[in-house]
């Protein structure tokens, strides 16, 4: 009983030690999977395994011993090739060879059974590959059972007499259980405890107490997935882990897109806040703070384009008929043609100054009145376009006033996208709609 307990504790301790070591060093890539619900062709489904360990005539259940209580530890070795049918089930063809022995405690009898070869076909089940609670586990409990043929040759020693039986090949049943550890992509380390039900003559005692003899094979080994290394191994794949990984990747991608969209919206909001600040008119004189050189003008006072009060002198004025010539219209047309602003702003580019100067000279010389109408395309919000068109018209007015034009004779209005002269469906049409119109009268 003490020996049974030692065997169980040794196997459990080895499993816990390996689990701790692997949990500290293993990477997520050792838990393999691809797109959820994908076909088996996305995986490597074939694998091979090799192992070695010790055999003896005892077992943790304590039966089929035939009195051989003095155990002999001998070498055993094994190999298999496996076809994985699903993440949790595979079929394997296995080989086992080695030597098994034991003796009575009183020393009167002993046996030694050599196993040159054995071949079995087994079904193997891996619990961790189907249980969602262990979907990210590096420890994979497994169990397999099968049937095969074992070739053995036994030597029975009674006292000082040894008798070697002829080699026989009989059906046997291997039951294997243990743990697999996903140490790397496509590679598992195995610790196993295998019970083998063999023919009744395996230990040399014919017609003994039990119908079949039984021996134990405690082993460790490695399993390697075969095929293209870029593909995951089906025997290390868990459908739940694959689904969670696919969901996580898609969630991260959507989150990144959402973060980028939020950042862009914030930038637009900041730009809109800046425009609101620029167009604010605290004293209500009709001139935005940005262009108002005389802030705080009392309500109802008439102001010029710079926001300063207009001094009205009592004098007799002679009203003359205003005549706008073709030459005057050409000056205005050139100014419109050459008028350019910084992108998305109301800042006039220096290249426009020369033609605007001619318009200012014309207003001063002939005392014309001028209406400035700002227009935009329909890109962006209507509120933003209304403010931008108004701001650009005001910017032109302020420049003409700075060149000596009479601010009271210049009217600046913004119409936003409401009066297009071309289709907004094309880039050329939108370019035509972004304009400031000059009307002399």
Short mmCIF file of C-alpha atoms in Angstrom, two decimals:
data_model
loop_
_atom_site.label_atom_id
_atom_site.label_comp_id
_atom_site.label_asym_id
_atom_site.label_seq_id
_atom_site.Cartn_x
_atom_site.Cartn_y
_atom_site.Cartn_z
CA UNK A 1 0.00 0.00 0.00
CA UNK A 2 2.88 2.35 0.81
CA UNK A 3 4.37 1.79 -2.66
CA UNK A 4 1.04 2.57 -4.33
CA UNK A 5 0.80 5.84 -2.46
CA UNK A 6 4.37 6.74 -3.45
CA UNK A 7 3.60 6.12 -7.13
CA UNK A 8 0.49 8.29 -7.06
CA UNK A 9 2.26 11.10 -5.21
CA UNK A 10 5.23 10.96 -7.59
CA UNK A 11 3.04 11.31 -10.69
CA UNK A 12 0.95 14.09 -9.13
CA UNK A 13 4.04 16.01 -8.00
CA UNK A 14 5.58 15.75 -11.46
CA UNK A 15 2.38 17.14 -12.98
CA UNK A 16 2.22 20.06 -10.57
CA UNK A 17 5.91 20.89 -11.05
CA UNK A 18 5.58 20.88 -14.82
CA UNK A 19 2.41 22.98 -14.64
CA UNK A 20 4.10 25.66 -12.51
CA UNK A 21 7.15 25.82 -14.75
CA UNK A 22 5.13 26.00 -17.94
CA UNK A 23 2.62 28.52 -16.57
CA UNK A 24 5.51 30.87 -15.84
CA UNK A 25 7.19 30.57 -19.23
CA UNK A 26 4.58 29.48 -21.78
CA UNK A 27 3.17 31.91 -24.32
CA UNK A 28 -0.36 32.23 -25.61
CA UNK A 29 0.85 30.93 -28.98
CA UNK A 30 1.11 27.44 -27.45
CA UNK A 31 -2.70 27.39 -27.18
CA UNK A 32 -3.40 26.96 -30.85
CA UNK A 33 -6.40 27.85 -32.99
CA UNK A 34 -7.53 29.63 -36.15
CA UNK A 35 -10.82 31.13 -37.32
CA UNK A 36 -13.88 29.82 -35.43
CA UNK A 37 -15.89 27.10 -37.18
CA UNK A 38 -13.11 26.70 -39.78
CA UNK A 39 -12.54 23.40 -41.62
CA UNK A 40 -10.02 20.78 -40.46
CA UNK A 41 -7.77 21.72 -43.40
CA UNK A 42 -6.78 24.84 -41.44
CA UNK A 43 -5.06 22.62 -38.87
CA UNK A 44 -2.32 20.03 -38.59
CA UNK A 45 -4.15 16.81 -37.73
CA UNK A 46 -1.31 14.26 -37.66
CA UNK A 47 1.22 13.87 -34.85
CA UNK A 48 3.83 11.43 -33.61
CA UNK A 49 4.97 10.68 -30.07
CA UNK A 50 7.90 8.97 -28.42
CA UNK A 51 8.30 8.02 -24.78
CA UNK A 52 10.17 5.97 -22.22
CA UNK A 53 9.65 4.95 -18.62
CA UNK A 54 9.53 2.06 -16.17
CA UNK A 55 7.36 -1.05 -15.91
CA UNK A 56 6.40 -3.25 -12.95
CA UNK A 57 3.90 -5.90 -11.93
CA UNK A 58 1.90 -3.63 -9.60
CA UNK A 59 -0.91 -1.15 -10.18
CA UNK A 60 -2.73 1.54 -8.22
CA UNK A 61 -5.88 -0.64 -8.06
CA UNK A 62 -4.01 -3.50 -6.34
CA UNK A 63 -5.37 -6.43 -8.36
CA UNK A 64 -4.05 -9.08 -10.82
CA UNK A 65 -0.80 -9.38 -8.88
CA UNK A 66 -0.55 -13.24 -8.59
CA UNK A 67 1.63 -12.85 -5.47
CA UNK A 68 4.51 -10.95 -7.11
CA UNK A 69 4.87 -8.37 -4.34
CA UNK A 70 8.64 -7.90 -4.63
CA UNK A 71 8.68 -5.46 -7.54
CA UNK A 72 11.35 -5.18 -10.20
CA UNK A 73 11.59 -1.88 -12.08
CA UNK A 74 12.46 -2.32 -15.74
CA UNK A 75 12.79 -0.13 -18.82
CA UNK A 76 9.90 0.37 -21.22
CA UNK A 77 9.70 2.46 -24.39
CA UNK A 78 6.91 3.47 -26.72
CA UNK A 79 5.95 5.40 -29.85
CA UNK A 80 2.77 6.24 -31.68
CA UNK A 81 1.28 8.05 -34.66
CA UNK A 82 -2.05 9.78 -34.18
CA UNK A 83 -4.79 11.23 -36.38
CA UNK A 84 -6.72 14.00 -34.60
CA UNK A 85 -10.42 13.79 -35.51
CA UNK A 86 -11.53 16.75 -33.38
CA UNK A 87 -9.82 19.01 -30.81
CA UNK A 88 -10.75 16.55 -28.04
CA UNK A 89 -10.57 13.15 -29.78
CA UNK A 90 -8.01 11.29 -31.85
CA UNK A 91 -7.16 7.77 -32.99
CA UNK A 92 -3.59 6.52 -32.54
CA UNK A 93 -1.59 3.47 -33.57
CA UNK A 94 0.97 2.75 -30.85
CA UNK A 95 4.02 0.58 -30.27
CA UNK A 96 5.35 -0.63 -26.92
CA UNK A 97 8.45 -2.64 -26.06
CA UNK A 98 10.48 -3.42 -22.98
CA UNK A 99 10.74 -5.83 -20.07
CA UNK A 100 8.59 -6.58 -17.02
CA UNK A 101 9.42 -8.62 -13.93
CA UNK A 102 8.56 -9.46 -10.32
CA UNK A 103 9.19 -11.94 -7.51
CA UNK A 104 7.59 -13.48 -4.45
CA UNK A 105 8.70 -11.87 -1.22
CA UNK A 106 9.97 -15.17 0.09
CA UNK A 107 12.23 -15.45 -2.96
CA UNK A 108 10.85 -18.82 -4.08
CA UNK A 109 9.67 -17.64 -7.48
CA UNK A 110 10.27 -14.82 -9.97
CA UNK A 111 9.56 -14.04 -13.59
CA UNK A 112 10.83 -11.81 -16.38
CA UNK A 113 8.72 -11.09 -19.47
CA UNK A 114 10.40 -9.56 -22.50
CA UNK A 115 8.20 -7.68 -24.95
CA UNK A 116 10.02 -7.26 -28.29
CA UNK A 117 7.00 -5.52 -29.76
CA UNK A 118 3.34 -4.74 -29.43
CA UNK A 119 0.91 -2.81 -31.60
CA UNK A 120 -2.42 -1.33 -30.58
CA UNK A 121 -5.11 0.95 -31.96
CA UNK A 122 -6.58 3.36 -29.36
CA UNK A 123 -9.00 6.23 -29.03
CA UNK A 124 -7.64 9.19 -27.08
CA UNK A 125 -9.73 11.87 -25.36
CA UNK A 126 -8.34 15.25 -24.14
CA UNK A 127 -10.57 16.91 -21.54
CA UNK A 128 -9.11 20.43 -21.61
CA UNK A 129 -9.78 20.84 -25.34
CA UNK A 130 -13.53 20.64 -24.89
CA UNK A 131 -14.12 22.25 -21.49
CA UNK A 132 -14.67 26.02 -21.57
CA UNK A 133 -13.42 26.35 -17.98
CA UNK A 134 -9.97 25.21 -19.14
CA UNK A 135 -9.94 26.93 -22.53
CA UNK A 136 -6.66 28.69 -21.78
CA UNK A 137 -5.05 25.81 -19.87
CA UNK A 138 -1.55 24.55 -20.66
CA UNK A 139 -2.27 21.30 -18.79
CA UNK A 140 -4.38 18.89 -20.80
CA UNK A 141 -5.61 15.75 -18.97
CA UNK A 142 -5.98 12.84 -21.37
CA UNK A 143 -7.13 9.22 -21.36
CA UNK A 144 -7.00 6.54 -24.02
CA UNK A 145 -8.10 2.95 -24.35
CA UNK A 146 -7.56 0.52 -27.16
CA UNK A 147 -6.91 -3.05 -28.22
CA UNK A 148 -3.91 -4.65 -29.89
CA UNK A 149 -1.50 -7.57 -30.11
CA UNK A 150 1.49 -8.03 -27.80
CA UNK A 151 4.39 -10.37 -28.43
CA UNK A 152 6.05 -11.59 -25.21
CA UNK A 153 8.53 -14.22 -24.06
CA UNK A 154 8.55 -15.12 -20.34
CA UNK A 155 11.22 -16.78 -18.20
CA UNK A 156 9.90 -18.29 -14.92
CA UNK A 157 12.39 -19.05 -12.16
CA UNK A 158 11.41 -21.38 -9.33
CA UNK A 159 14.18 -21.77 -6.77
CA UNK A 160 17.29 -22.28 -8.87
CA UNK A 161 15.44 -23.62 -11.91
CA UNK A 162 14.57 -21.31 -14.80
CA UNK A 163 12.17 -22.21 -17.55
CA UNK A 164 11.84 -20.09 -20.69
CA UNK A 165 8.50 -20.30 -22.47
CA UNK A 166 8.05 -19.96 -26.19
CA UNK A 167 7.25 -16.49 -27.47
CA UNK A 168 3.54 -15.84 -27.92
CA UNK A 169 1.47 -13.10 -29.51
CA UNK A 170 -1.82 -12.38 -27.77
CA UNK A 171 -4.47 -9.69 -27.67
CA UNK A 172 -3.99 -7.05 -24.97
CA UNK A 173 -5.84 -3.94 -23.84
CA UNK A 174 -3.87 -0.74 -22.97
CA UNK A 175 -5.52 1.92 -20.77
CA UNK A 176 -3.45 5.12 -20.60
CA UNK A 177 -4.11 8.30 -18.63
CA UNK A 178 -2.10 11.36 -17.67
CA UNK A 179 -1.31 14.93 -18.63
CA UNK A 180 -0.09 16.72 -21.73
CA UNK A 181 1.68 20.09 -21.39
CA UNK A 182 1.69 22.55 -24.30
CA UNK A 183 5.35 23.54 -24.07
CA UNK A 184 5.56 25.09 -27.57
CA UNK A 185 3.56 25.45 -30.77
CA UNK A 186 2.77 21.93 -31.99
CA UNK A 187 4.79 20.27 -29.19
CA UNK A 188 3.42 18.58 -26.04
CA UNK A 189 5.31 17.07 -23.11
CA UNK A 190 3.53 13.99 -21.72
CA UNK A 191 3.37 12.29 -18.31
CA UNK A 192 1.35 9.06 -18.35
CA UNK A 193 0.29 6.05 -16.32
CA UNK A 194 -0.62 3.04 -18.46
CA UNK A 195 -2.30 -0.23 -17.40
CA UNK A 196 -1.95 -3.18 -19.76
CA UNK A 197 -4.25 -6.20 -19.57
CA UNK A 198 -2.33 -9.07 -21.17
CA UNK A 199 -2.64 -12.82 -21.59
CA UNK A 200 -2.81 -15.10 -18.54
CA UNK A 201 0.63 -16.61 -19.20
CA UNK A 202 2.45 -13.24 -19.26
CA UNK A 203 3.90 -13.77 -15.73
CA UNK A 204 4.66 -17.46 -16.32
CA UNK A 205 1.91 -18.82 -14.07
CA UNK A 206 -0.61 -20.77 -16.08
CA UNK A 207 -4.15 -20.97 -14.78
CA UNK A 208 -3.58 -18.49 -12.01
CA UNK A 209 -6.14 -16.67 -9.87
CA UNK A 210 -6.94 -14.04 -12.51
CA UNK A 211 -8.18 -14.45 -16.05
CA UNK A 212 -5.69 -11.88 -17.34
CA UNK A 213 -2.36 -10.56 -16.11
CA UNK A 214 -1.80 -6.84 -15.66
CA UNK A 215 1.33 -4.66 -15.63
CA UNK A 216 2.01 -0.93 -15.32
CA UNK A 217 4.00 1.38 -17.60
CA UNK A 218 4.81 4.80 -16.05
CA UNK A 219 6.23 7.02 -18.77
CA UNK A 220 7.12 10.47 -20.04
CA UNK A 221 7.62 11.67 -23.61
CA UNK A 222 7.10 14.24 -26.33
CA UNK A 223 4.42 14.63 -28.97
CA UNK A 224 5.15 16.53 -32.22
CA UNK A 225 2.55 17.78 -34.70
CA UNK A 226 3.32 16.96 -38.33
CA UNK A 227 2.83 19.19 -41.36
CA UNK A 228 3.10 22.88 -42.19
CA UNK A 229 4.45 24.70 -39.14
CA UNK A 230 2.43 27.84 -39.97
CA UNK A 231 -0.79 25.95 -39.24
CA UNK A 232 -2.01 25.35 -35.67
CA UNK A 233 -2.20 21.81 -34.32
CA UNK A 234 -5.72 20.47 -33.85
CA UNK A 235 -4.69 18.44 -30.78
CA UNK A 236 -3.72 21.71 -29.04
CA UNK A 237 -6.77 23.66 -30.21
CA UNK A 238 -9.70 24.62 -28.03
CA UNK A 239 -12.81 25.97 -29.85
CA UNK A 240 -13.63 28.31 -26.96
CA UNK A 241 -10.10 29.75 -26.91
CA UNK A 242 -10.23 30.21 -30.69
CA UNK A 243 -13.58 32.00 -30.47
CA UNK A 244 -12.40 34.27 -27.64
CA UNK A 245 -9.18 35.10 -29.49
CA UNK A 246 -11.10 35.93 -32.69
CA UNK A 247 -13.54 38.10 -30.74
CA UNK A 248 -10.67 39.89 -28.94
CA UNK A 249 -8.89 40.72 -32.20
CA UNK A 250 -12.07 42.11 -33.76
CA UNK A 251 -12.89 44.06 -30.60
CA UNK A 252 -9.40 45.61 -30.53
CA UNK A 253 -9.71 46.58 -34.21
CA UNK A 254 -13.13 48.18 -33.69
CA UNK A 255 -11.88 49.97 -30.57
CA UNK A 256 -8.92 51.40 -32.50
CA UNK A 257 -11.26 52.64 -35.25
CA UNK A 258 -13.60 54.15 -32.67
CA UNK A 259 -10.72 55.90 -30.88
CA UNK A 260 -9.50 57.37 -34.18
CA UNK A 261 -13.02 58.58 -35.01
CA UNK A 262 -13.40 60.17 -31.57
CA UNK A 263 -10.06 61.95 -31.99
CA UNK A 264 -11.15 63.31 -35.39
CA UNK A 265 -14.48 64.47 -33.97
CA UNK A 266 -12.69 66.20 -31.10
CA UNK A 267 -10.42 68.02 -33.56
CA UNK A 268 -13.48 69.24 -35.50
CA UNK A 269 -15.14 70.31 -32.25
CA UNK A 270 -12.04 72.28 -31.28
CA UNK A 271 -12.05 73.98 -34.69
CA UNK A 272 -15.75 74.81 -34.32
CA UNK A 273 -15.16 76.23 -30.83
CA UNK A 274 -12.40 78.43 -32.28
CA UNK A 275 -14.73 79.74 -34.98
CA UNK A 276 -17.42 80.47 -32.38
CA UNK A 277 -14.90 82.46 -30.38
CA UNK A 278 -13.72 84.42 -33.46
CA UNK A 279 -17.28 85.33 -34.55
CA UNK A 280 -18.50 86.32 -31.11
CA UNK A 281 -19.80 89.94 -30.93
CA UNK A 282 -19.84 91.06 -27.29
CA UNK A 283 -20.97 94.67 -27.87
CA UNK A 284 -23.62 93.76 -30.48
CA UNK A 285 -22.46 96.31 -33.07
CA UNK A 286 -22.43 93.79 -35.92
CA UNK A 287 -18.63 93.51 -36.05
CA UNK A 288 -17.03 90.31 -34.69
CA UNK A 289 -14.62 90.66 -31.76
CA UNK A 290 -11.79 89.47 -33.97
CA UNK A 291 -12.16 92.54 -36.23
CA UNK A 292 -13.62 95.05 -33.71
CA UNK A 293 -11.03 97.78 -33.05
CA UNK A 294 -13.43 99.65 -30.76
CA UNK A 295 -14.90 97.07 -28.35
CA UNK A 296 -17.64 98.13 -25.95
CA UNK A 297 -19.51 100.42 -28.41
CA UNK A 298 -22.85 101.46 -26.87
CA UNK A 299 -25.96 99.86 -28.31
CA UNK A 300 -27.50 101.66 -31.27
CA UNK A 301 -24.37 103.58 -32.29
CA UNK A 302 -23.58 103.32 -36.00
CA UNK A 303 -20.09 101.86 -36.55
CA UNK A 304 -17.75 101.34 -39.47
CA UNK A 305 -16.18 98.04 -40.62
CA UNK A 306 -13.63 98.23 -37.82
CA UNK A 307 -16.38 98.52 -35.19
CA UNK A 308 -15.66 102.19 -34.42
CA UNK A 309 -18.41 104.84 -34.17
CA UNK A 310 -19.04 106.90 -37.32
CA UNK A 311 -18.93 110.66 -36.79
CA UNK A 312 -21.71 112.28 -38.81
CA UNK A 313 -21.12 115.92 -39.81
CA UNK A 314 -23.94 118.25 -40.63
CA UNK A 315 -23.26 119.14 -44.25
CA UNK A 316 -25.11 119.42 -47.45
CA UNK A 317 -24.54 116.44 -49.73
CA UNK A 318 -25.06 116.30 -53.45
CA UNK A 319 -26.36 112.92 -54.47
CA UNK A 320 -25.02 111.86 -57.79
CA UNK A 321 -26.16 108.98 -59.93
CA UNK A 322 -23.83 106.01 -59.54
CA UNK A 323 -22.53 104.67 -62.87
CA UNK A 324 -20.63 101.37 -62.84
CA UNK A 325 -18.54 100.97 -66.01
CA UNK A 326 -17.18 97.82 -67.63
CA UNK A 327 -13.70 98.83 -66.45
CA UNK A 328 -15.04 98.99 -62.87
CA UNK A 329 -16.60 95.54 -63.24
CA UNK A 330 -13.29 94.17 -64.57
CA UNK A 331 -11.44 95.42 -61.47
CA UNK A 332 -13.97 93.62 -59.29
CA UNK A 333 -13.89 90.49 -61.47
CA UNK A 334 -10.08 90.32 -61.21
CA UNK A 335 -10.31 90.66 -57.44
CA UNK A 336 -12.84 87.83 -57.26
CA UNK A 337 -10.72 85.65 -59.56
CA UNK A 338 -7.53 86.15 -57.49
CA UNK A 339 -9.13 86.01 -54.05
CA UNK A 340 -7.71 83.11 -52.00
CA UNK A 341 -8.00 82.15 -48.33
CA UNK A 342 -6.03 79.72 -46.16
CA UNK A 343 -7.67 76.26 -46.13
CA UNK A 344 -10.69 76.21 -43.81
CA UNK A 345 -9.93 79.73 -42.53
CA UNK A 346 -10.83 83.36 -43.26
CA UNK A 347 -7.22 84.50 -43.57
CA UNK A 348 -6.63 86.23 -46.97
CA UNK A 349 -3.48 85.10 -48.74
CA UNK A 350 -0.96 87.83 -49.72
CA UNK A 351 -1.35 86.93 -53.40
CA UNK A 352 -4.81 88.53 -53.29
CA UNK A 353 -3.68 91.93 -51.92
CA UNK A 354 -2.83 93.57 -55.27
CA UNK A 355 -6.28 93.14 -56.84
CA UNK A 356 -8.05 93.99 -53.57
CA UNK A 357 -6.04 97.23 -53.41
CA UNK A 358 -7.45 98.19 -56.80
CA UNK A 359 -10.99 97.58 -55.51
CA UNK A 360 -10.26 99.81 -52.49
CA UNK A 361 -8.96 102.56 -54.79
CA UNK A 362 -12.10 102.24 -56.89
CA UNK A 363 -14.37 102.56 -53.83
CA UNK A 364 -12.46 105.64 -52.63
CA UNK A 365 -12.29 107.32 -56.03
CA UNK A 366 -15.91 106.83 -57.09
CA UNK A 367 -17.54 106.52 -53.68
CA UNK A 368 -19.17 103.23 -54.67
CA UNK A 369 -21.06 101.01 -52.28
CA UNK A 370 -20.09 97.35 -52.21
CA UNK A 371 -21.92 94.22 -51.14
CA UNK A 372 -19.77 91.22 -50.18
CA UNK A 373 -21.53 87.84 -50.21
CA UNK A 374 -19.66 84.81 -48.83
CA UNK A 375 -20.58 81.32 -50.05
CA UNK A 376 -19.38 77.74 -49.34
CA UNK A 377 -19.99 74.24 -50.65
CA UNK A 378 -22.06 71.73 -48.64
CA UNK A 379 -19.09 69.89 -47.11
CA UNK A 380 -19.37 69.83 -43.29
CA UNK A 381 -22.18 71.09 -41.09
CA UNK A 382 -24.40 73.94 -42.23
CA UNK A 383 -23.70 75.88 -39.04
CA UNK A 384 -19.96 75.75 -39.65
CA UNK A 385 -20.36 76.79 -43.32
CA UNK A 386 -22.64 79.74 -42.44
CA UNK A 387 -20.09 81.07 -40.00
CA UNK A 388 -17.12 80.51 -42.31
CA UNK A 389 -18.84 82.33 -45.22
CA UNK A 390 -19.74 85.27 -42.97
CA UNK A 391 -16.21 85.40 -41.56
CA UNK A 392 -14.60 85.46 -45.01
CA UNK A 393 -16.88 88.30 -46.18
CA UNK A 394 -16.03 90.24 -43.02
CA UNK A 395 -12.32 89.57 -43.60
CA UNK A 396 -12.50 91.13 -47.10
CA UNK A 397 -14.42 94.10 -45.73
CA UNK A 398 -11.84 94.66 -42.98
CA UNK A 399 -9.02 94.58 -45.52
CA UNK A 400 -10.70 97.12 -47.83
CA UNK A 401 -11.38 99.41 -44.85
CA UNK A 402 -7.73 99.11 -43.82
CA UNK A 403 -6.86 100.44 -47.30
CA UNK A 404 -9.06 103.55 -46.80
CA UNK A 405 -12.46 102.40 -48.05
CA UNK A 406 -15.55 103.73 -46.31
CA UNK A 407 -16.78 100.99 -43.98
CA UNK A 408 -20.35 102.32 -44.01
CA UNK A 409 -20.57 101.64 -47.74
CA UNK A 410 -19.50 98.02 -47.47
CA UNK A 411 -21.96 95.29 -46.50
CA UNK A 412 -20.65 91.81 -45.60
CA UNK A 413 -23.05 88.84 -45.56
CA UNK A 414 -22.58 85.07 -45.34
CA UNK A 415 -24.94 82.64 -47.10
CA UNK A 416 -23.10 79.38 -46.39
CA UNK A 417 -24.09 76.56 -48.80
CA UNK A 418 -27.59 77.97 -49.54
CA UNK A 419 -26.85 79.63 -52.94
CA UNK A 420 -24.70 77.19 -55.00
CA UNK A 421 -23.83 78.09 -58.59
CA UNK A 422 -22.69 74.55 -59.48
CA UNK A 423 -23.27 70.97 -58.38
CA UNK A 424 -21.72 69.96 -55.07
CA UNK A 425 -21.39 66.39 -56.33
CA UNK A 426 -18.08 67.10 -58.11
CA UNK A 427 -14.80 68.59 -56.89
CA UNK A 428 -14.93 71.27 -59.63
CA UNK A 429 -18.48 72.21 -58.67
CA UNK A 430 -17.60 72.49 -55.00
CA UNK A 431 -14.61 74.69 -55.90
CA UNK A 432 -16.93 77.09 -57.81
CA UNK A 433 -19.32 77.24 -54.85
CA UNK A 434 -16.55 78.32 -52.44
CA UNK A 435 -16.48 82.06 -53.31
CA UNK A 436 -16.99 85.67 -52.20
CA UNK A 437 -19.11 87.73 -54.61
CA UNK A 438 -18.52 91.51 -55.06
CA UNK A 439 -21.50 93.69 -56.13
CA UNK A 440 -20.87 97.38 -56.88
CA UNK A 441 -23.77 99.85 -56.65
#
